[in-house]
JSON list of C-alpha atoms and ligand atoms in Angstrom, two decimals:
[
{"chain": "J", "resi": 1, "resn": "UNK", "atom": "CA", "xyz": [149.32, 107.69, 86.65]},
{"chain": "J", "resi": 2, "resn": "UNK", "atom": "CA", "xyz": [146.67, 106.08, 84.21]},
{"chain": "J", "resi": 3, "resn": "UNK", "atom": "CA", "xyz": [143.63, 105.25, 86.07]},
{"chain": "J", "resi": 4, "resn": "UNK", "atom": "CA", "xyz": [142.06, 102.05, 84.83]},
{"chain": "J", "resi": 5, "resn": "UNK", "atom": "CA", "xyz": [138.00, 101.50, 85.96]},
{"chain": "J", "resi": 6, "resn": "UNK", "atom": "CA", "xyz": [137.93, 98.57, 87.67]},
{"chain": "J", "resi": 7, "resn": "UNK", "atom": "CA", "xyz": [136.31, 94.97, 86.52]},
{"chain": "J", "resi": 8, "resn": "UNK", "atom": "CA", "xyz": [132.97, 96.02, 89.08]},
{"chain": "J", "resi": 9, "resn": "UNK", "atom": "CA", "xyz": [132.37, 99.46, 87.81]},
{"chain": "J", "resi": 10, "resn": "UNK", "atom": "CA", "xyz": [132.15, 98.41, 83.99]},
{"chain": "J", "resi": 11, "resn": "UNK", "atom": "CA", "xyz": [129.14, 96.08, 85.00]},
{"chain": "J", "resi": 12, "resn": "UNK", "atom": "CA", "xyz": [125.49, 97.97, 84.15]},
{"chain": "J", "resi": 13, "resn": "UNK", "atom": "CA", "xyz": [124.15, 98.37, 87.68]},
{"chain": "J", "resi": 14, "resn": "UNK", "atom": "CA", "xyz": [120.61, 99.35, 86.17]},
{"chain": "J", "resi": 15, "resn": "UNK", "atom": "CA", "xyz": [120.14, 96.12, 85.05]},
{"chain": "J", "resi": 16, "resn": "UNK", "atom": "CA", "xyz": [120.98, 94.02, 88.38]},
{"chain": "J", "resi": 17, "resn": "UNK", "atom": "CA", "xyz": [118.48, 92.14, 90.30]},
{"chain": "J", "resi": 18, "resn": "UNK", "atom": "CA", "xyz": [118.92, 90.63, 93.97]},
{"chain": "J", "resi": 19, "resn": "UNK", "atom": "CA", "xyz": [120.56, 87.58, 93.59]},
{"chain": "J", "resi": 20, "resn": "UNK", "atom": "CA", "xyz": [124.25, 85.68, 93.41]},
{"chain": "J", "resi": 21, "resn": "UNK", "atom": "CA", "xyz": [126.34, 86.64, 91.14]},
{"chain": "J", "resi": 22, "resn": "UNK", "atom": "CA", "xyz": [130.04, 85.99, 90.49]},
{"chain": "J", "resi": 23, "resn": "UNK", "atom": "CA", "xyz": [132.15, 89.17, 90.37]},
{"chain": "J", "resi": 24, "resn": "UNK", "atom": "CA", "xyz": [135.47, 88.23, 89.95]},
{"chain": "J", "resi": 25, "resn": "UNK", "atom": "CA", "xyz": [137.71, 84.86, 89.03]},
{"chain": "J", "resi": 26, "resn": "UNK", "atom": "CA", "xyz": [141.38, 85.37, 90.88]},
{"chain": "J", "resi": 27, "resn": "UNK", "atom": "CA", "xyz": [142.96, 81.81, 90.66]},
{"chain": "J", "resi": 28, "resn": "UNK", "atom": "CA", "xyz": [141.46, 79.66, 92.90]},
{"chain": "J", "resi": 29, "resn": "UNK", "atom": "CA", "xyz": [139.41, 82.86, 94.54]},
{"chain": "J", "resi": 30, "resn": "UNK", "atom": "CA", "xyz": [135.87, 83.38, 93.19]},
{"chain": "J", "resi": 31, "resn": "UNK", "atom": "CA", "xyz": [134.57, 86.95, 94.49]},
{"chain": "J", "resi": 32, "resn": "UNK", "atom": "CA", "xyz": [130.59, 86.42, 94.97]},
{"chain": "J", "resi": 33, "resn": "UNK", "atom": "CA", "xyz": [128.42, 89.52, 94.86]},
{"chain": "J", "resi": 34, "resn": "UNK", "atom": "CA", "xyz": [125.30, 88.80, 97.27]},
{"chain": "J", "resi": 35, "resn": "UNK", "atom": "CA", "xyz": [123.09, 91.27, 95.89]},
{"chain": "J", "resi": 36, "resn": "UNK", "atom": "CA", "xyz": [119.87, 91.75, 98.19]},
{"chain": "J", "resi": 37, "resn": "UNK", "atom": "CA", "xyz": [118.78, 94.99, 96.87]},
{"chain": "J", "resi": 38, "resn": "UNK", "atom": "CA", "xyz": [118.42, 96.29, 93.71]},
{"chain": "J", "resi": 39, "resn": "UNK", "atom": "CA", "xyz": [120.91, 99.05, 93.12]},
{"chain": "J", "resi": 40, "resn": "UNK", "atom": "CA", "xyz": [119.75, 103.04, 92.80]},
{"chain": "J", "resi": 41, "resn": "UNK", "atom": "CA", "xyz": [116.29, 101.13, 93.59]},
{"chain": "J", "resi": 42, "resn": "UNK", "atom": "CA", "xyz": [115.31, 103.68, 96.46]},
{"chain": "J", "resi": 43, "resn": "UNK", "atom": "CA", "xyz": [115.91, 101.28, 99.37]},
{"chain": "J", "resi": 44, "resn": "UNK", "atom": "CA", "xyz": [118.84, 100.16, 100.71]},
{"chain": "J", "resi": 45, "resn": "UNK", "atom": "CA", "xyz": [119.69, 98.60, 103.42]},
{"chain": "J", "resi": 46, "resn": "UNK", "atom": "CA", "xyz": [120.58, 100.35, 106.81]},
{"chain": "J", "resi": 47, "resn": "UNK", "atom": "CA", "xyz": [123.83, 100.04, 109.15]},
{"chain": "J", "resi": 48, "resn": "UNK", "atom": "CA", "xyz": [122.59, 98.16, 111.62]},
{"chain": "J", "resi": 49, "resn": "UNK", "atom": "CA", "xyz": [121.33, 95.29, 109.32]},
{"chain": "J", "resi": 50, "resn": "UNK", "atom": "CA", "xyz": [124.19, 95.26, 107.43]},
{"chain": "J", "resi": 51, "resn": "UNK", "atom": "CA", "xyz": [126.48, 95.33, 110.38]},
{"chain": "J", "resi": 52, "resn": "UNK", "atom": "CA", "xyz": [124.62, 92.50, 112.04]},
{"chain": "J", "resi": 53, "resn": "UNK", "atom": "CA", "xyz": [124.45, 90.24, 108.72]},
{"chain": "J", "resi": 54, "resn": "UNK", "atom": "CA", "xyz": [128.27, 90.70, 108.88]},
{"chain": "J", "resi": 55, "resn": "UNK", "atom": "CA", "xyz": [128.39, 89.71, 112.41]},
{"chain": "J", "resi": 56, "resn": "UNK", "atom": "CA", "xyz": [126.23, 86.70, 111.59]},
{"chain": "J", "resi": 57, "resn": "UNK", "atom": "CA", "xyz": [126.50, 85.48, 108.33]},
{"chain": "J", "resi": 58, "resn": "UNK", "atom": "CA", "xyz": [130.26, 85.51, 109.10]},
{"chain": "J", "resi": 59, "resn": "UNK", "atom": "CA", "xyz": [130.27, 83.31, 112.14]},
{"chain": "J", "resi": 60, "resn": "UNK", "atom": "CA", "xyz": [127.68, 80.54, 110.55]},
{"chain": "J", "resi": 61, "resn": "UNK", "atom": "CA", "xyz": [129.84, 80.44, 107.14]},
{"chain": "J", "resi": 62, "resn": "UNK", "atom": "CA", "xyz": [133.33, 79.47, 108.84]},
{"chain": "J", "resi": 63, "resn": "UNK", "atom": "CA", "xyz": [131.38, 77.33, 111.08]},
{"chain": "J", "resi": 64, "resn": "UNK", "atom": "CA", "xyz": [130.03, 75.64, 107.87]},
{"chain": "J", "resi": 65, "resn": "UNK", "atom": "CA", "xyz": [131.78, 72.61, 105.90]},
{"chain": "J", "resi": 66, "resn": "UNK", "atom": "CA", "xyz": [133.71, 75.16, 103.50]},
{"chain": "J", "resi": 67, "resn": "UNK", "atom": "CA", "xyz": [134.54, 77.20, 106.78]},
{"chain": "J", "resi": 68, "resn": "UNK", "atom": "CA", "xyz": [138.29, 76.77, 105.88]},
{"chain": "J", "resi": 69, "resn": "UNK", "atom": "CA", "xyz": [137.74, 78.23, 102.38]},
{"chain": "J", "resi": 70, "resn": "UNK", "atom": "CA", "xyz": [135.89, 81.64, 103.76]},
{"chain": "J", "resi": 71, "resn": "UNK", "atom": "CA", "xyz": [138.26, 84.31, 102.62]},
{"chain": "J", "resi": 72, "resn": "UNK", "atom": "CA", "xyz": [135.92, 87.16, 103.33]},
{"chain": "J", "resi": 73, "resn": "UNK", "atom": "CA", "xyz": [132.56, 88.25, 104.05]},
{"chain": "J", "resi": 74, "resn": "UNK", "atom": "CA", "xyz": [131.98, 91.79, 104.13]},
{"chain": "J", "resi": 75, "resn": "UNK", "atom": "CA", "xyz": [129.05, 94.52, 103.23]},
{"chain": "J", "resi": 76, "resn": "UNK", "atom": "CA", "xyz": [129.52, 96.57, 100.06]},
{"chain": "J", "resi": 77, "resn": "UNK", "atom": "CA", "xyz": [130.07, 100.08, 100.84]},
{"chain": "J", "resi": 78, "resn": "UNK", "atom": "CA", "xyz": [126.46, 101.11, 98.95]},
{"chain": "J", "resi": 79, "resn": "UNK", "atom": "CA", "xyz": [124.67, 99.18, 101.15]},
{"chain": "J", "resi": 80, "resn": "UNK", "atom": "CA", "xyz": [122.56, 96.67, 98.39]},
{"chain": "J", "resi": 81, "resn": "UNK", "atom": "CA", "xyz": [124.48, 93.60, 98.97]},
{"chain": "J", "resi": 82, "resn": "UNK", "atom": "CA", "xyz": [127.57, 91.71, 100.40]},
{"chain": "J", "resi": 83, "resn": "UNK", "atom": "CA", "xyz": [131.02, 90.53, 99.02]},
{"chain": "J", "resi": 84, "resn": "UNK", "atom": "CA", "xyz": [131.66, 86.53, 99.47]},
{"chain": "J", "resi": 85, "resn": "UNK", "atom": "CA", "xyz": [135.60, 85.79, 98.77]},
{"chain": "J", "resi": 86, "resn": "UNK", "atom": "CA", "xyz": [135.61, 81.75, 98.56]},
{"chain": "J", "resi": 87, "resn": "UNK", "atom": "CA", "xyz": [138.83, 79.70, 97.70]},
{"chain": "J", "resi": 88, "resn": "UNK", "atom": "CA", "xyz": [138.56, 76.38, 96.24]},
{"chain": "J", "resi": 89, "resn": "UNK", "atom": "CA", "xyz": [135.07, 75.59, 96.06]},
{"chain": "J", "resi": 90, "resn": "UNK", "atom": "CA", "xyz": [132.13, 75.06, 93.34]},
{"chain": "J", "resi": 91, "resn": "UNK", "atom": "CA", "xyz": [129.68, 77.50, 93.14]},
{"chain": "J", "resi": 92, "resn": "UNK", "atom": "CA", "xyz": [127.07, 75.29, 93.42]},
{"chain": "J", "resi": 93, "resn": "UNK", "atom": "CA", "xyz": [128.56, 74.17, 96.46]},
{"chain": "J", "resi": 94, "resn": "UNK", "atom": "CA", "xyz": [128.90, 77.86, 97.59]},
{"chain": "J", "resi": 95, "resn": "UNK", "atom": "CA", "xyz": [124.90, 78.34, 96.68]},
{"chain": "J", "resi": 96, "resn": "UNK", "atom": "CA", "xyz": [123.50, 75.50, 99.17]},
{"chain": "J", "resi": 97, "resn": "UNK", "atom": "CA", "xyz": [126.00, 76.90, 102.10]},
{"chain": "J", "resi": 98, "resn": "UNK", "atom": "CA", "xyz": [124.69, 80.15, 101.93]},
{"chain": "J", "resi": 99, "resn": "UNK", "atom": "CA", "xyz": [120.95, 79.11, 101.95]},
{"chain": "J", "resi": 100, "resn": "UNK", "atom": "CA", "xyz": [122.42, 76.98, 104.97]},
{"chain": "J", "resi": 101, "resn": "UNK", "atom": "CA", "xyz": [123.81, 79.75, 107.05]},
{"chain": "J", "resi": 102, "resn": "UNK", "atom": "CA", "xyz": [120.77, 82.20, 105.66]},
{"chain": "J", "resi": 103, "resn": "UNK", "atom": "CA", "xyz": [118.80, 79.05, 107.68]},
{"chain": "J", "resi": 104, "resn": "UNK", "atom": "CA", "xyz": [120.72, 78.95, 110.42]},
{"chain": "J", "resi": 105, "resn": "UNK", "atom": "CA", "xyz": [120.57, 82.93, 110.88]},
{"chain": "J", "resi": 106, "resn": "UNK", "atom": "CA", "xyz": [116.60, 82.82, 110.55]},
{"chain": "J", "resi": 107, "resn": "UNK", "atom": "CA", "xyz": [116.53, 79.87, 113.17]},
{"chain": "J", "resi": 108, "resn": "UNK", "atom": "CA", "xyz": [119.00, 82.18, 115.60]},
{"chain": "J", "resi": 109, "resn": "UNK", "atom": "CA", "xyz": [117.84, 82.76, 119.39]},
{"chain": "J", "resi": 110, "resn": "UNK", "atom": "CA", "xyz": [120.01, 84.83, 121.29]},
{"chain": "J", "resi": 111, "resn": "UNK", "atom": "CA", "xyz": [122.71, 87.12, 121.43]},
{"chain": "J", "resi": 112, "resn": "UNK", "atom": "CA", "xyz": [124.35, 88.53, 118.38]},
{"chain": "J", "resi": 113, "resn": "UNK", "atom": "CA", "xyz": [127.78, 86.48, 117.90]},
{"chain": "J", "resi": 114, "resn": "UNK", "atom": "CA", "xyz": [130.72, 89.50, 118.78]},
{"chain": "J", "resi": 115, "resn": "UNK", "atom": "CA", "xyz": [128.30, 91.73, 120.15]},
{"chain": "J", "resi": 116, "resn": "UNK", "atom": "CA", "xyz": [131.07, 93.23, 123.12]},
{"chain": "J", "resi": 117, "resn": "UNK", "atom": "CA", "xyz": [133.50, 96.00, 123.30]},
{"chain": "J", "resi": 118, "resn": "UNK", "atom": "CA", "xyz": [136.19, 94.23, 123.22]},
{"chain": "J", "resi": 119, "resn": "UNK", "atom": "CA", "xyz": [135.06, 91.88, 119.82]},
{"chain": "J", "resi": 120, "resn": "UNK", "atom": "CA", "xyz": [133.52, 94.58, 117.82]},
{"chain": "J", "resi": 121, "resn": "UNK", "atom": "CA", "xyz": [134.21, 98.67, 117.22]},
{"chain": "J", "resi": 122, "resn": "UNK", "atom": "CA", "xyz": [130.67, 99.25, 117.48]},
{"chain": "J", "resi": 123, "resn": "UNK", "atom": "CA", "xyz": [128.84, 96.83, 119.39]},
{"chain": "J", "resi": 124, "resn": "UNK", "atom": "CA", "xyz": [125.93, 98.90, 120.50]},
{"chain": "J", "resi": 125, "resn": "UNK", "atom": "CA", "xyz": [125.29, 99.17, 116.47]},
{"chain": "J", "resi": 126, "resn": "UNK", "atom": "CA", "xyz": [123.38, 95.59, 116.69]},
{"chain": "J", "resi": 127, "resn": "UNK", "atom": "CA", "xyz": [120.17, 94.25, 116.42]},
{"chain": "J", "resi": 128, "resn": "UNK", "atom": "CA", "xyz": [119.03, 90.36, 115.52]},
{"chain": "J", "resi": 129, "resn": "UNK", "atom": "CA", "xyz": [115.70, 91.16, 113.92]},
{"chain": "J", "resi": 130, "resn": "UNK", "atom": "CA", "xyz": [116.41, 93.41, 111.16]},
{"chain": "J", "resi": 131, "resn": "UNK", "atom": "CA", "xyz": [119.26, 90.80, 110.42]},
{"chain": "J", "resi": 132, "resn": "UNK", "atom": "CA", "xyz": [116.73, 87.79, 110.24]},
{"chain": "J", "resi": 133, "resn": "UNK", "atom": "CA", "xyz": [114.22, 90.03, 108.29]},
{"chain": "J", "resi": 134, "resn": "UNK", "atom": "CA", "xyz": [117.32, 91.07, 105.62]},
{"chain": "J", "resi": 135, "resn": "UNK", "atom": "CA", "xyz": [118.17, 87.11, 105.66]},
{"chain": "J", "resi": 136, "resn": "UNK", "atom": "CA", "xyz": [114.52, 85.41, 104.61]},
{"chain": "J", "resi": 137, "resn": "UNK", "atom": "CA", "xyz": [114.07, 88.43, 102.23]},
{"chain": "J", "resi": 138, "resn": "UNK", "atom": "CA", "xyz": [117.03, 87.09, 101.14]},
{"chain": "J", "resi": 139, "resn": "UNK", "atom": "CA", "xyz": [116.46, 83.85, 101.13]},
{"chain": "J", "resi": 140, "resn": "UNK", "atom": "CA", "xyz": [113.51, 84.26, 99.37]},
{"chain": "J", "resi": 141, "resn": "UNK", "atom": "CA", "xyz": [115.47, 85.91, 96.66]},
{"chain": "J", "resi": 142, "resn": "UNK", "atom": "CA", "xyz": [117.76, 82.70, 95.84]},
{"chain": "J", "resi": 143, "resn": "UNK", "atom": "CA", "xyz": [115.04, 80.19, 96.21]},
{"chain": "J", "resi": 144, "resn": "UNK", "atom": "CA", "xyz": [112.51, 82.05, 93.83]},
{"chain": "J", "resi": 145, "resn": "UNK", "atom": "CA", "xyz": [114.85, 82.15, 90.42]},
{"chain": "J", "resi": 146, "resn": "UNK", "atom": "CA", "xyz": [117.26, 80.02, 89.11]},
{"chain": "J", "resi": 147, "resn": "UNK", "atom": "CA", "xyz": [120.75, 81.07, 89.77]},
{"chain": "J", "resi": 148, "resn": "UNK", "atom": "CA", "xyz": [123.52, 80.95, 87.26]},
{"chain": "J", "resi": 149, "resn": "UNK", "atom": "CA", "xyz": [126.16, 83.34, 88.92]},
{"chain": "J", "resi": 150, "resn": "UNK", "atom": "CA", "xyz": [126.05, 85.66, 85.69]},
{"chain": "J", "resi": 151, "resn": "UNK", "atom": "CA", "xyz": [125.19, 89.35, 85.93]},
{"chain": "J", "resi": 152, "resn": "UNK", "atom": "CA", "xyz": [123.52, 90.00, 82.56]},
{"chain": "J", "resi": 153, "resn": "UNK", "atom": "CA", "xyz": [124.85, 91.93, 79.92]},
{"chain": "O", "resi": 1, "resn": "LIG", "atom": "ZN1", "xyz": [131.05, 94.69, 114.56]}
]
């Protein structure tokens, strides 16, 4: 069997910045890369802010008005970011909705949305304020450079 790299791997991950990038054009699916952290840059983030982003983020954006078009949210296995699988939507469009939720997280008093046995396989790994400290970080990011989707080359 001939293994091809795949489309991710041939990207230069030395010269990625935190930001929102588009990894991947399937049809009508775009693949977004939230990157909050730069990659092999020493600090990454942990599993319980990761895990609670997911918990989060995930809830607020198919609450949102492209709810219906949320394919996937999920944390990227190196811990420096997040994939974003939308379907059918401008990625302008997709830009303002995640500053929304991002928003929306910040502003969030309470519990942790799934955090019970029976909703989550490890609901003790939780915690809101690491979550809302990744998020304005975050937020930061997107609102302090102009964002064209491309990684450079
Ligand atoms: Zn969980």
């Amino acid at each position: 069997m001939d293994i091809e790299r795949i489309t991710s791997f041939t990207q230069d991950h030395d010269k990625i910045t935190p930001g929102l990038y588009i990894s991947r054009i399937d049809g009508s699916l775009i693949t977004y890369d939230m990157r909050t952290r730069k990659p092999n840059g020493g600090e990454y983030m942990d599993n319980i802010t990761m895990h609670t982003v997911e918990h989060m983020f995930a809830t607020y954006i198919r609450n949102s008005e492209i709810g219906g078009n949320i394919i996937y949210f999920g944390p990227m296995g190196c811990q420096t970011g997040f994939y974003l699988i939308v379907r059918n939507e401008k990625p302008e469009r997709v830009l303002e909705i995640i500053k929304k939720t991002l928003v929306l997280i910040i502003n969030h008093k309470g519990e942790v949305f799934g955090a019970s046995r029976k909703e989550c396989g490890n609901y003790k790994n939780l915690a809101l304020q690491p979550c809302i400290d990744e998020c304005k970080k975050y937020l930061d990011v997107l609102n302090s450079k102009e964002i064209d989707f491309k990684y450079e080359q």
